[in-house]
XYZ file of C-alpha atoms in Angstrom:
496
model
C 147.277 89.223 119.082
C 145.866 90.203 122.469
C 142.148 89.976 123.153
C 141.898 93.743 123.530
C 143.232 94.278 120.009
C 141.042 91.653 118.372
C 138.010 92.652 116.318
C 134.848 92.837 118.399
C 132.390 92.016 115.627
C 132.257 89.673 112.656
C 130.082 89.623 109.540
C 129.410 86.791 107.091
C 127.847 87.577 103.716
C 129.362 90.312 101.584
C 126.812 91.039 98.899
C 125.628 94.641 98.592
C 124.003 94.889 102.043
C 126.799 93.024 103.806
C 129.636 95.060 102.363
C 127.927 98.343 103.105
C 127.030 97.431 106.660
C 130.580 96.198 107.305
C 131.974 99.547 106.136
C 129.398 101.310 108.319
C 130.656 99.400 111.372
C 134.295 100.186 110.568
C 133.565 103.851 109.932
C 132.092 104.160 113.417
C 135.342 103.037 115.013
C 134.685 99.334 115.585
C 137.003 96.576 114.473
C 135.278 94.093 112.204
C 136.243 90.801 110.592
C 134.470 89.808 107.378
C 134.052 86.532 105.511
C 132.247 85.377 102.391
C 131.987 81.912 100.938
C 133.366 83.240 97.647
C 136.653 84.946 98.377
C 136.368 87.528 95.603
C 133.633 89.374 97.503
C 135.829 89.368 100.599
C 138.645 90.906 98.579
C 136.247 93.498 97.120
C 135.150 94.521 100.602
C 138.733 94.807 101.838
C 139.673 96.949 98.827
C 136.699 99.235 99.459
C 137.725 99.592 103.092
C 141.271 100.459 102.152
C 140.096 102.972 99.552
C 137.909 104.662 102.165
C 140.689 104.727 104.766
C 139.125 101.981 106.891
C 141.687 99.259 106.237
C 142.936 99.288 109.822
C 139.450 98.521 111.111
C 138.224 95.948 108.592
C 139.996 92.627 108.055
C 138.978 89.994 105.539
C 139.414 86.203 105.815
C 139.181 83.419 103.233
C 138.836 80.596 105.775
C 135.878 80.434 108.145
C 138.034 79.110 110.976
C 140.462 82.016 110.644
C 137.533 84.416 110.628
C 136.083 82.951 113.854
C 139.464 82.821 115.588
C 140.052 86.502 114.824
C 137.144 87.542 117.031
C 137.357 88.471 120.695
C 135.302 86.361 123.105
C 132.411 86.261 123.605
C 132.123 86.446 119.835
C 129.341 88.171 117.904
C 128.835 87.005 114.327
C 126.300 88.718 112.107
C 124.881 86.913 109.057
C 123.739 88.779 105.975
C 123.172 85.799 103.719
C 120.094 84.681 101.803
C 117.239 83.667 104.105
C 116.240 80.042 104.542
C 118.528 77.088 103.851
C 121.717 79.181 103.361
C 121.344 80.511 106.905
C 120.910 76.995 108.305
C 123.986 75.841 106.380
C 126.071 78.733 107.696
C 124.964 78.080 111.266
C 125.905 74.428 110.872
C 129.402 75.422 109.744
C 129.755 77.887 112.618
C 128.549 75.395 115.219
C 131.838 73.527 115.133
C 133.836 76.716 115.606
C 131.906 78.884 118.069
C 131.906 78.407 121.838
C 129.296 78.745 124.591
C 128.470 82.402 125.181
C 128.948 83.442 121.550
C 126.089 85.123 119.690
C 124.829 84.767 116.129
C 122.864 87.705 114.707
C 120.825 87.016 111.565
C 120.249 90.272 109.677
C 118.315 88.820 106.735
C 114.627 89.001 105.815
C 113.923 85.771 107.660
C 110.649 84.088 108.542
C 110.272 84.682 112.273
C 109.521 81.031 113.073
C 112.886 80.038 111.598
C 114.471 82.405 114.091
C 112.456 80.886 116.934
C 113.557 77.400 115.848
C 117.211 78.315 115.420
C 117.326 80.069 118.783
C 116.270 76.821 120.481
C 118.699 74.733 118.451
C 121.756 76.876 119.116
C 120.789 77.319 122.781
C 121.339 73.584 123.198
C 124.956 74.223 122.164
C 125.345 77.190 124.500
C 125.106 79.885 121.821
C 122.745 82.843 121.724
C 120.733 83.792 118.662
C 119.228 87.074 117.515
C 117.088 87.901 114.488
C 117.573 91.524 113.447
C 115.551 93.242 110.765
C 117.630 95.622 108.662
C 115.850 98.205 106.501
C 117.188 100.925 104.276
C 118.632 99.166 101.265
C 122.168 99.741 100.064
C 122.293 103.385 101.110
C 120.803 102.682 104.539
C 123.233 99.860 105.254
C 126.150 102.179 104.533
C 124.915 105.457 106.007
C 122.537 104.299 108.737
C 119.687 101.771 108.534
C 116.699 101.166 110.752
C 117.489 98.106 112.850
C 114.946 95.827 114.519
C 116.807 93.311 116.724
C 114.998 90.614 118.656
C 116.403 87.947 120.940
C 118.009 87.662 124.384
C 118.321 90.983 126.191
C 121.872 90.153 127.263
C 122.902 89.590 123.648
C 121.409 92.909 122.650
C 123.303 94.611 125.467
C 126.538 93.212 124.003
C 125.898 94.557 120.481
C 124.076 97.717 121.558
C 127.079 100.089 121.250
C 127.684 98.944 117.673
C 124.093 98.952 116.418
C 123.275 102.266 118.077
C 126.292 103.879 116.432
C 125.572 102.370 113.002
C 121.802 102.963 112.911
C 120.200 106.042 111.374
C 120.146 108.944 113.806
C 117.006 111.041 114.319
C 115.989 113.765 116.754
C 115.111 111.337 119.544
C 117.952 108.853 119.170
C 119.258 106.044 116.994
C 116.746 104.086 114.904
C 117.226 100.842 116.800
C 115.639 99.301 119.862
C 115.505 95.893 121.467
C 112.160 94.878 119.956
C 111.658 91.861 122.218
C 112.591 88.188 122.615
C 112.671 85.375 120.072
C 111.654 86.186 116.517
C 110.031 89.519 117.372
C 112.598 91.543 115.429
C 112.031 89.520 112.262
C 108.263 89.794 112.714
C 108.338 93.581 113.056
C 110.573 93.828 109.977
C 108.127 91.606 108.090
C 105.208 93.896 108.963
C 107.376 96.901 108.070
C 107.777 95.370 104.629
C 104.038 94.741 104.384
C 103.368 98.407 105.134
C 105.993 99.207 102.498
C 103.979 97.187 99.948
C 100.913 99.261 100.814
C 102.788 102.565 100.680
C 104.272 101.838 97.268
C 100.946 100.733 95.816
C 99.134 103.802 97.168
C 101.741 106.075 95.593
C 101.449 104.162 92.306
C 97.678 104.664 92.373
C 98.106 108.385 93.018
C 100.408 108.475 89.986
C 97.912 106.505 87.900
C 94.969 108.832 88.494
C 97.051 112.005 88.134
C 98.647 110.868 84.877
C 95.856 108.965 83.191
C 92.819 110.949 84.345
C 94.390 114.284 85.243
C 96.695 114.277 82.240
C 99.760 115.400 84.205
C 103.081 115.197 82.404
C 106.142 113.681 84.038
C 107.422 117.204 84.671
C 104.165 118.124 86.430
C 104.276 114.878 88.395
C 107.838 115.620 89.469
C 106.815 119.094 90.633
C 103.775 117.684 92.452
C 105.665 115.002 94.366
C 108.487 117.415 95.199
C 105.915 119.778 96.718
C 104.190 116.947 98.584
C 107.524 115.930 100.065
C 107.729 119.309 101.795
C 104.291 118.875 103.359
C 102.479 116.188 105.374
C 103.502 113.474 102.896
C 107.198 114.123 103.525
C 108.746 110.650 103.234
C 111.497 108.665 101.566
C 109.159 106.987 99.062
C 107.557 110.273 97.989
C 111.017 111.825 97.684
C 112.422 109.099 95.431
C 109.212 109.092 93.382
C 109.750 112.756 92.516
C 113.286 111.923 91.387
C 112.069 108.987 89.287
C 109.770 111.282 87.294
C 112.700 113.595 86.573
C 114.949 110.838 85.208
C 115.310 110.739 81.432
C 115.999 107.598 79.410
C 119.771 107.267 79.112
C 119.851 104.426 76.607
C 121.561 105.313 73.335
C 119.165 106.840 70.865
C 116.282 106.917 73.329
C 114.429 109.968 74.640
C 111.651 110.678 77.099
C 111.030 109.785 80.703
C 112.612 106.550 81.874
C 109.598 105.598 84.011
C 107.478 105.272 80.857
C 109.857 102.645 79.431
C 109.852 100.358 82.484
C 107.807 97.163 82.154
C 104.706 97.110 84.369
C 105.444 93.856 86.192
C 106.233 94.085 89.911
C 108.638 91.741 91.657
C 108.497 90.598 95.270
C 110.514 88.603 97.787
C 107.756 87.168 99.956
C 107.564 89.347 103.068
C 104.326 90.999 101.910
C 102.745 87.585 101.423
C 103.898 86.490 104.887
C 102.368 89.641 106.388
C 98.976 88.955 104.824
C 99.128 85.305 105.876
C 99.858 86.286 109.466
C 97.019 88.794 109.435
C 94.653 86.027 108.354
C 96.036 83.747 111.067
C 95.240 86.356 113.722
C 91.970 87.605 112.191
C 93.437 91.088 111.822
C 92.078 93.052 108.861
C 94.906 94.100 106.547
C 93.081 95.095 103.355
C 95.505 97.762 102.128
C 98.507 95.434 102.169
C 96.405 92.581 100.766
C 95.261 94.837 97.914
C 98.855 95.816 97.199
C 99.843 92.157 97.129
C 96.944 91.237 94.844
C 97.910 94.039 92.477
C 101.454 92.697 92.292
C 100.043 89.292 91.398
C 97.909 90.826 88.641
C 100.835 92.894 87.345
C 102.733 89.664 86.766
C 100.068 88.492 84.296
C 101.266 90.853 81.588
C 100.344 88.694 78.595
C 96.912 87.922 80.037
C 96.270 91.609 80.725
C 97.235 92.601 77.197
C 94.897 89.945 75.782
C 92.058 91.064 78.056
C 92.534 94.693 77.065
C 92.150 93.637 73.424
C 88.874 91.929 74.356
C 87.308 94.844 76.211
C 88.597 97.850 74.283
C 86.291 97.165 71.298
C 83.439 96.977 73.818
C 84.095 100.548 74.921
C 86.134 99.649 78.013
C 89.606 100.869 77.151
C 92.344 102.275 79.383
C 91.523 105.476 81.309
C 92.172 108.717 79.421
C 92.695 112.323 80.574
C 89.333 113.770 81.521
C 88.408 116.837 79.509
C 88.044 120.018 81.528
C 89.333 118.529 84.766
C 90.644 120.980 87.371
C 94.244 119.795 87.767
C 94.938 121.862 90.880
C 91.855 120.500 92.645
C 92.677 116.938 91.576
C 96.242 117.223 92.843
C 95.043 118.471 96.222
C 92.365 115.792 96.478
C 94.814 113.014 95.601
C 97.272 114.294 98.196
C 94.608 114.084 100.887
C 93.394 110.683 99.702
C 96.939 109.336 99.742
C 97.518 110.655 103.251
C 94.290 109.148 104.636
C 94.968 105.821 102.953
C 98.473 105.728 104.462
C 97.059 106.266 107.960
C 94.811 103.249 107.444
C 97.713 101.145 106.173
C 99.910 101.938 109.182
C 96.986 101.373 111.545
C 96.513 97.895 110.087
C 100.210 97.053 110.447
C 100.371 98.259 114.032
C 97.285 96.216 114.943
C 98.944 93.090 113.539
C 102.132 93.689 115.542
C 100.073 94.186 118.690
C 98.056 90.993 118.137
C 101.194 88.927 117.569
C 103.028 90.477 120.501
C 100.146 89.749 122.869
C 99.901 86.153 121.671
C 103.646 85.500 121.924
C 104.230 87.541 125.085
C 106.850 89.653 123.320
C 105.954 92.959 124.972
C 106.565 95.020 121.832
C 106.162 98.782 122.306
C 104.317 100.159 119.274
C 105.537 103.698 119.850
C 109.122 102.447 119.671
C 108.394 100.695 116.378
C 107.204 103.997 114.941
C 110.233 105.801 116.370
C 112.860 103.489 114.867
C 111.116 103.730 111.473
C 111.575 107.520 111.424
C 114.992 107.232 109.794
C 117.025 104.841 107.683
C 114.201 102.561 106.536
C 112.165 102.541 103.336
C 108.912 103.661 104.993
C 110.494 106.531 106.921
C 108.162 109.501 106.987
C 107.570 112.640 108.997
C 104.181 111.461 110.226
C 105.786 108.481 112.030
C 106.677 110.932 114.778
C 102.968 111.616 115.184
C 102.252 107.892 115.273
C 104.797 107.546 118.070
C 103.123 110.425 119.940
C 99.729 108.741 119.524
C 100.992 105.562 121.224
C 102.831 107.639 123.843
C 99.505 109.237 124.724
C 97.768 105.872 124.906
C 99.863 102.687 124.776
C 96.619 100.662 124.568
C 95.198 102.672 121.683
C 92.604 100.506 119.920
C 93.565 101.910 116.524
C 95.358 104.906 115.075
C 92.006 105.789 113.516
C 90.605 106.814 116.902
C 93.593 108.861 118.045
C 92.093 112.359 118.391
C 94.585 114.010 116.032
C 94.383 111.393 113.296
C 90.599 111.113 113.666
C 90.218 114.851 113.052
C 92.429 114.681 109.969
C 90.485 111.745 108.565
C 87.269 113.690 109.044
C 88.679 116.884 107.535
C 90.084 115.082 104.452
C 87.149 112.704 104.110
C 85.408 114.492 101.235
C 88.550 114.710 99.090
C 89.321 111.042 99.746
C 85.868 110.026 98.523
C 86.074 112.244 95.458
C 89.281 110.508 94.385
C 87.963 106.994 94.979
C 84.722 107.822 93.147
C 86.658 109.315 90.245
C 88.836 106.206 90.006
C 85.728 103.992 89.962
C 83.984 105.977 87.227
C 87.111 106.356 85.077
C 88.326 102.760 85.399
C 91.470 103.381 87.467
C 92.152 100.252 89.597
C 93.009 102.063 92.829
C 92.648 98.853 94.830
C 94.661 99.965 97.857
C 92.866 103.311 98.126
C 89.509 101.533 97.764
C 90.566 99.060 100.454
C 91.747 101.796 102.814
C 88.508 103.762 102.488
C 86.392 100.635 102.964
C 88.486 99.752 106.041
C 87.831 103.208 107.460
C 84.117 103.054 106.700
C 83.714 99.567 108.153
C 85.538 100.415 111.371
C 83.559 103.577 112.022
C 80.178 101.797 111.587
C 78.428 100.787 114.791
C 76.397 98.260 112.793
C 77.487 96.314 109.713
C 75.521 93.939 107.440
C 77.211 91.013 109.182
C 73.817 90.235 110.705
C 72.689 89.003 107.284
C 75.848 86.897 106.890
C 75.161 85.287 110.273
C 71.582 84.561 109.206
C 72.861 82.929 106.010
C 75.361 80.820 107.949
C 72.649 79.668 110.297
C 70.309 78.919 107.372
C 72.651 76.619 105.447
C 74.882 75.342 108.242
C 73.011 75.720 111.538
C 75.935 77.766 112.864
C 73.647 79.785 115.180
C 73.744 83.514 115.870
C 73.596 86.067 118.683
C 70.822 88.617 119.089
C 70.896 92.320 119.872
C 68.112 92.117 122.431
C 68.962 89.096 124.607
C 71.886 86.937 125.749
C 72.845 83.569 124.341
C 73.155 81.818 121.004
C 70.155 81.042 118.820
C 69.303 78.801 115.883
C 66.300 79.163 113.597
C 64.736 76.502 111.359
C 64.591 78.707 108.245
C 63.309 76.250 105.637
C 60.062 77.261 103.949
C 59.310 73.646 103.111
C 57.458 73.446 106.425
C 54.614 75.582 107.575
C 55.296 78.716 109.585
C 54.056 76.916 112.670
C 56.884 74.402 112.478
C 59.637 77.008 112.211
C 61.234 77.142 115.623
C 64.040 78.938 117.392
C 66.368 77.150 119.767
C 68.292 78.927 122.460
C 71.873 78.045 123.453
C 73.161 79.586 126.641
C 76.354 81.605 126.257
């Protein structure tokens, strides 16, 4: 086989995401070799390719050496295997087969520091390494995901024709960009997932207050979310939520809405936790995502929650109930505005974390490009991402999305509705933790003066940590103890 006729791209890992992305590559006219440790998945992928008329483009191999040898040089091998140790094991196997100049692309939900480490390790062998975030689930992988590749620019240039063709396509281009060097692509995907946690929790809270305080039926909820998806909340998550409310239980002998039969325990894979940990590391406030994560933790304590409900219900603190005489139309409109404002805060927090990390690592990430490539293919795709991109286009050094003139005006205009919803949730016992967190984040950021002065006084009192003053330069310490007379209480000055 001549080099010109050899496949130009290889993929290892043929679970749901891997198979669908491989077919996506083949459908766009690129030859691709595929391999999986268990040969049955390789055979499944080949059969799917043949069934879809892509058999000439996609070739499967049962031996790793045959797979590697099928690729044209310099080779590009993409991994879609489970993050962590399985990736290291696969790289170790490939190391004896690849040659200097070849590139490994890890498309899993990997911890960015693993990517940084692996890039250094394979560089010693002459290979290049890229970490590429892939968002969109099964459908996105097949029809066009959002791709967030990070690593050497020359490696990206080599795979650019393939990833640009396979990515979701929106009005201003494919949903892929070279995010930056090292583990930047994995980091941006991680924050994307953190924002996704926040988005999902905010939507769940909107559902909670509409159903359990507003008394909306599943049919009314379906109509509401369908309408919202044609307005400023137009997004993938709002769209699928409307479809979830419409789905009836299809188990034999069962009736009613399927959503009501699903156990209220939320799973997770760790990227939301990583996002919150990184925010803490960089002292970046991320309360909406943290609230979403906390709520997932609490949801997992099903038995404990049931027991606690049995303790408090006899004390008059039962689950929220539909409020008599409530104006459903007004509530629906208020919740829509509260959800929108809370989402702005969530995205603002995520963008601030990306910026802080990029500045520290010297990655040079363009925030407007992050918003652009999230407009299609990914789970958090939404119409208002185009406006986020425009905000960063207007001012690449924007302190926060909250102070962009357009978003600031919307936050002010929707402010009253947002507060009505949060107040209603508080009085009726709806745990809208992410909405509470978003509103508190907004209120704290727009305050010129916070009660942190008292916290600083407390820290100085018990730990002599000192404090700054509003009326003069330097650091000060006061002897606060009332065990001595007022005359012996002194203030020391430390020059800044």
